[in-house]
Tab-separated table of C-alpha atoms in Angstrom:
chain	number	residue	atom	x	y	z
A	5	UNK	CA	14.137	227.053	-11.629
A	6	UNK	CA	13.986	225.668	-8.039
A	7	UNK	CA	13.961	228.184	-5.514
A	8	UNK	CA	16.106	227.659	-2.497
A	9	UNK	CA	13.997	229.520	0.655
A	10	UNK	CA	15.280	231.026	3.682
A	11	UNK	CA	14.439	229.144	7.159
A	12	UNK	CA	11.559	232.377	7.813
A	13	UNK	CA	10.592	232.481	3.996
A	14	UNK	CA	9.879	228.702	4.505
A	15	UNK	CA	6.517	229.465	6.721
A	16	UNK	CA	4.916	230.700	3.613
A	17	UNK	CA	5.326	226.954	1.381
A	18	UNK	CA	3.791	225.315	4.880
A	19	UNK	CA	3.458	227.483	7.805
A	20	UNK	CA	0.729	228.097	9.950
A	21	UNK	CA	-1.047	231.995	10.393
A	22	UNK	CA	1.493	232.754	13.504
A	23	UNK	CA	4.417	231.772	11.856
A	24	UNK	CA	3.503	233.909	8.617
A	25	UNK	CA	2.269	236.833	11.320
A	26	UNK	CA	5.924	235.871	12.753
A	27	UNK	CA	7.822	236.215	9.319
A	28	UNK	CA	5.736	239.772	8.556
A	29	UNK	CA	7.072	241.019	11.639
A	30	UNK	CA	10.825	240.159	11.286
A	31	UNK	CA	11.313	240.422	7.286
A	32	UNK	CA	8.433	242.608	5.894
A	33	UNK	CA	8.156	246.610	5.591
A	34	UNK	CA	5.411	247.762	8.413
A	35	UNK	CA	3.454	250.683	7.427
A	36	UNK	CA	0.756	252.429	9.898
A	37	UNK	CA	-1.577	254.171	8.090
A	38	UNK	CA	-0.588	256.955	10.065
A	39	UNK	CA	2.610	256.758	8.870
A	40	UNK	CA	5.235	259.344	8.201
A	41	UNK	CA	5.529	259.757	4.524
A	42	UNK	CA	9.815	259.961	4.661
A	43	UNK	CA	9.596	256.949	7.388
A	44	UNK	CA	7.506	254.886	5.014
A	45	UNK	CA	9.794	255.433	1.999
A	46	UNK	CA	12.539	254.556	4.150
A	47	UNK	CA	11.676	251.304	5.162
A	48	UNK	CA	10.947	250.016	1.493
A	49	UNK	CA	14.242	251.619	0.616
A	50	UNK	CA	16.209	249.546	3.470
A	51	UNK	CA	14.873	246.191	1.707
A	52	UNK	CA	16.029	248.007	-2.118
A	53	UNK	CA	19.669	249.018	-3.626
A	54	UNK	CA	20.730	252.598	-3.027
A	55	UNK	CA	18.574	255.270	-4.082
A	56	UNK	CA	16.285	253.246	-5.959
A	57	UNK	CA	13.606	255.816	-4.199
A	58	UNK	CA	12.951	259.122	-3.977
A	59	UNK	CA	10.363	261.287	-2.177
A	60	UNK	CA	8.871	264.600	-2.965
A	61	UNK	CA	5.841	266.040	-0.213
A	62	UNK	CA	4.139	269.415	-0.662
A	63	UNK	CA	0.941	270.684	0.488
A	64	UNK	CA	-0.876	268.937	-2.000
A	65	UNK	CA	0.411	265.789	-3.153
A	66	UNK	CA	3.353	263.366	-2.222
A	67	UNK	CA	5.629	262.277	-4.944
A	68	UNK	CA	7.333	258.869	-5.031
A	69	UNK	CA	9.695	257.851	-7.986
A	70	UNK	CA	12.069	254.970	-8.601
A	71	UNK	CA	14.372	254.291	-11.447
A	72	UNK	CA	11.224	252.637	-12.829
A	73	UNK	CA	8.180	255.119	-12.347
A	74	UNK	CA	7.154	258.291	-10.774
A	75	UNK	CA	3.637	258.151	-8.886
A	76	UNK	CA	1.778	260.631	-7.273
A	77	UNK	CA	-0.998	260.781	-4.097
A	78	UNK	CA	-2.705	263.598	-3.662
A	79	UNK	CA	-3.494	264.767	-0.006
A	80	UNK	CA	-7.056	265.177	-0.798
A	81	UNK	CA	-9.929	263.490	0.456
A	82	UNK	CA	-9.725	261.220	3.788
A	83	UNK	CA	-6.633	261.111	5.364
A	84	UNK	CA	-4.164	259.990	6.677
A	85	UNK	CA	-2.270	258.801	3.610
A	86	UNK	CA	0.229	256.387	4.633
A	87	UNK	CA	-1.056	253.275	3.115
A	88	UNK	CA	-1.978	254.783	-0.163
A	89	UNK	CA	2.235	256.042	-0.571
A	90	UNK	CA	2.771	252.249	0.516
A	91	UNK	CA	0.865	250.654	-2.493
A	92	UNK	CA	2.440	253.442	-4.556
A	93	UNK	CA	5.695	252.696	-3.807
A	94	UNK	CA	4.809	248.914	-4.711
A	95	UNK	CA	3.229	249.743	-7.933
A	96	UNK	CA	6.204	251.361	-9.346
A	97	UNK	CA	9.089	249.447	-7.482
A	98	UNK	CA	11.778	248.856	-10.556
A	99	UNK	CA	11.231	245.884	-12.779
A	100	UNK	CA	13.617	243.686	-10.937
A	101	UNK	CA	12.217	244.347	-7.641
A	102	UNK	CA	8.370	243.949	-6.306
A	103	UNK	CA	6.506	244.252	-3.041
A	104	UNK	CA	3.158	242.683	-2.272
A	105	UNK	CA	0.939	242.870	1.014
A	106	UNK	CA	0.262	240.185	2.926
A	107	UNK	CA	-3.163	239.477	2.657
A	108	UNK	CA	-3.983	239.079	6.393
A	109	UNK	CA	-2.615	242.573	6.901
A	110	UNK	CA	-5.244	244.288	5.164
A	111	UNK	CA	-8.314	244.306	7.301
A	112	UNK	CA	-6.268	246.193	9.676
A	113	UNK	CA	-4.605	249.897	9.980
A	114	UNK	CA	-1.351	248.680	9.358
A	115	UNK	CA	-0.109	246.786	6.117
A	116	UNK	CA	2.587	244.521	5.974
A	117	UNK	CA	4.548	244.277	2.432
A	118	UNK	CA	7.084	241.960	1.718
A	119	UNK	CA	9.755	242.915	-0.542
A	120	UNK	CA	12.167	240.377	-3.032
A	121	UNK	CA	13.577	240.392	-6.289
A	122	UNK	CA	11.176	240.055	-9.164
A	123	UNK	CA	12.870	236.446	-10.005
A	124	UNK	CA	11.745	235.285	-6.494
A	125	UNK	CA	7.891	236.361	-7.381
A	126	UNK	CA	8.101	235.050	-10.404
A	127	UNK	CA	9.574	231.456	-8.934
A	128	UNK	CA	7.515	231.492	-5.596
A	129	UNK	CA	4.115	231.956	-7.855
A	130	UNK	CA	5.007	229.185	-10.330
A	131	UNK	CA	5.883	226.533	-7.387
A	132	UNK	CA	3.271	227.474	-4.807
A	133	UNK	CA	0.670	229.566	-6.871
A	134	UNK	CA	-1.662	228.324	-4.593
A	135	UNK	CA	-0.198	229.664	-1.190
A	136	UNK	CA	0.680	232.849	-3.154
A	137	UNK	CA	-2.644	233.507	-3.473
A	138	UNK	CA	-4.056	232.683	0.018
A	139	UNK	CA	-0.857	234.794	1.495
A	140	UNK	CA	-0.467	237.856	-0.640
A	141	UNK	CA	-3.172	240.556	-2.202
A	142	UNK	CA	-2.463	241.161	-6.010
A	143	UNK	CA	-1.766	245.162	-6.442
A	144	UNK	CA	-5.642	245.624	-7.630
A	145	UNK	CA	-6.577	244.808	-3.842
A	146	UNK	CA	-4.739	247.672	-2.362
A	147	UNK	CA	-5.518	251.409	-2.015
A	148	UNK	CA	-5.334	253.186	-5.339
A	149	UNK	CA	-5.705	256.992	-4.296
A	150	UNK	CA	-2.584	257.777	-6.676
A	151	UNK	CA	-1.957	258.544	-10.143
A	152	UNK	CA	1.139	256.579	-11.957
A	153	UNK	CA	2.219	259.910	-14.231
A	154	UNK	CA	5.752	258.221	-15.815
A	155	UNK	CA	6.697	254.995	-16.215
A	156	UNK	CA	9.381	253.563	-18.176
A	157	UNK	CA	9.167	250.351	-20.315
């Protein structure tokens, strides 16, 4: 399958680091690491059909679940927490969706995650494999202060 790419998505076949930086400000989700936990899950959401996520926050532990999974972070340990609900929220996207993190976002206090259907991934990695993996951090590079406790196949 040839995939057809949109004007911004084009910066990341042959674009240089400001016009990526350019596209993760216009078309990514933005997450602080300060971040508020309901602000967070609403900006994946925005880039995801209806109700596709929900979010649960007690004392102890913030709850994320799609159709797809159900992960937990527990508000233990350093905080703030805002980046570890962001990789959650990636790892258990639904099947046809998935989110990665730019790559050049991560050294900072804010990570940048850019969200498509799972058929994009899966034709973006097998025509610029390459450039995927100079742009984007596999899942395994991000936080992983949360538990996965359901997940359906």
């Amino acid at each position: 399958m040839t995939m057809t790419l949109t004007e911004h998505e084009r910066a990341l076949v042959d674009g240089s680091e400001d016009e990526i930086a350019a596209l993760m400000g216009a078309e990514s989700v933005v997450v602080d690491w300060r971040g508020d936990f309901e602000e967070i899950c609403r900006d994946f959401s925005r880039r995801l059909p209806p109700d596709a996520l929900a979010l649960d926050e007690d004392d102890d532990a913030i709850t994320v679940c799609s159709q797809h999974a159900t992960a937990v972070v527990p508000l233990v340990g350093e905080a703030p927490f805002g980046l570890d609900l962001a990789a959650a929220i990636a790892a258990i996207l639904p099947p046809r969706f998935e989110a990665r993190a730019f790559r050049m976002s991560l050294e900072s206090d804010t990570h940048c995650y850019f969200v498509r259907p799972g058929a994009w991934w899966d034709a973006f990695r097998a025509q610029h494999g390459e450039r995927y993996r100079e742009i984007f951090a596999e899942p395994s590079e991000l936080p992983d202060r949360f538990e996965i406790i359901s997940e359906d196949d």
